[in-house]
Phi, psi and omega in degrees: 000128164270153176270153188241120169306141179296152164278141167223143153279133188268152162313317177305316202291293200292315185296321199283306179305305190277356171290329193281328180295323181293337178272338157326297189293305205294330157311283187315322182309284161354290178288307170290336175284290196304335158284342187264334163099024187281112178272185220273314188296299189316317182307311185311301173311315171294314166303334188285336179260001187257310177317291194299323200292300175305328196261327187289304168330296169326311191280334186271339177297297170306331152334275190315304201308317196267350179314318175281260210317336175260359169294294197294330162267170166248111189243178183262158182292345177274318171301323178309274204310317179312314187277318162336294180317302191289332195262325206263325169306311174313306192283339178297301158346293195282316168324298173327306202272347172282330170300337183283000000 
């Protein structure tokens, strides 16, 4: 019996696959946008507002949650920002796993 070696994906392979996925998503978004009659300027404004809202919600959630923890420790503002970003990224990864 021949032994099967485990398949490993290189970083380059993963990047190529993600690039294809994002390219198809961009095409779908552009088709939907053109169907809805949304101009480039309006799309950029909508996208910027959505990112700002999402970031503000996530930041508020984690700041409220961690206020007590930060009050107990003497932590610099940059350290707080780093911890908030790490938590936000972790939560984003977990939510993307839940969607699959």
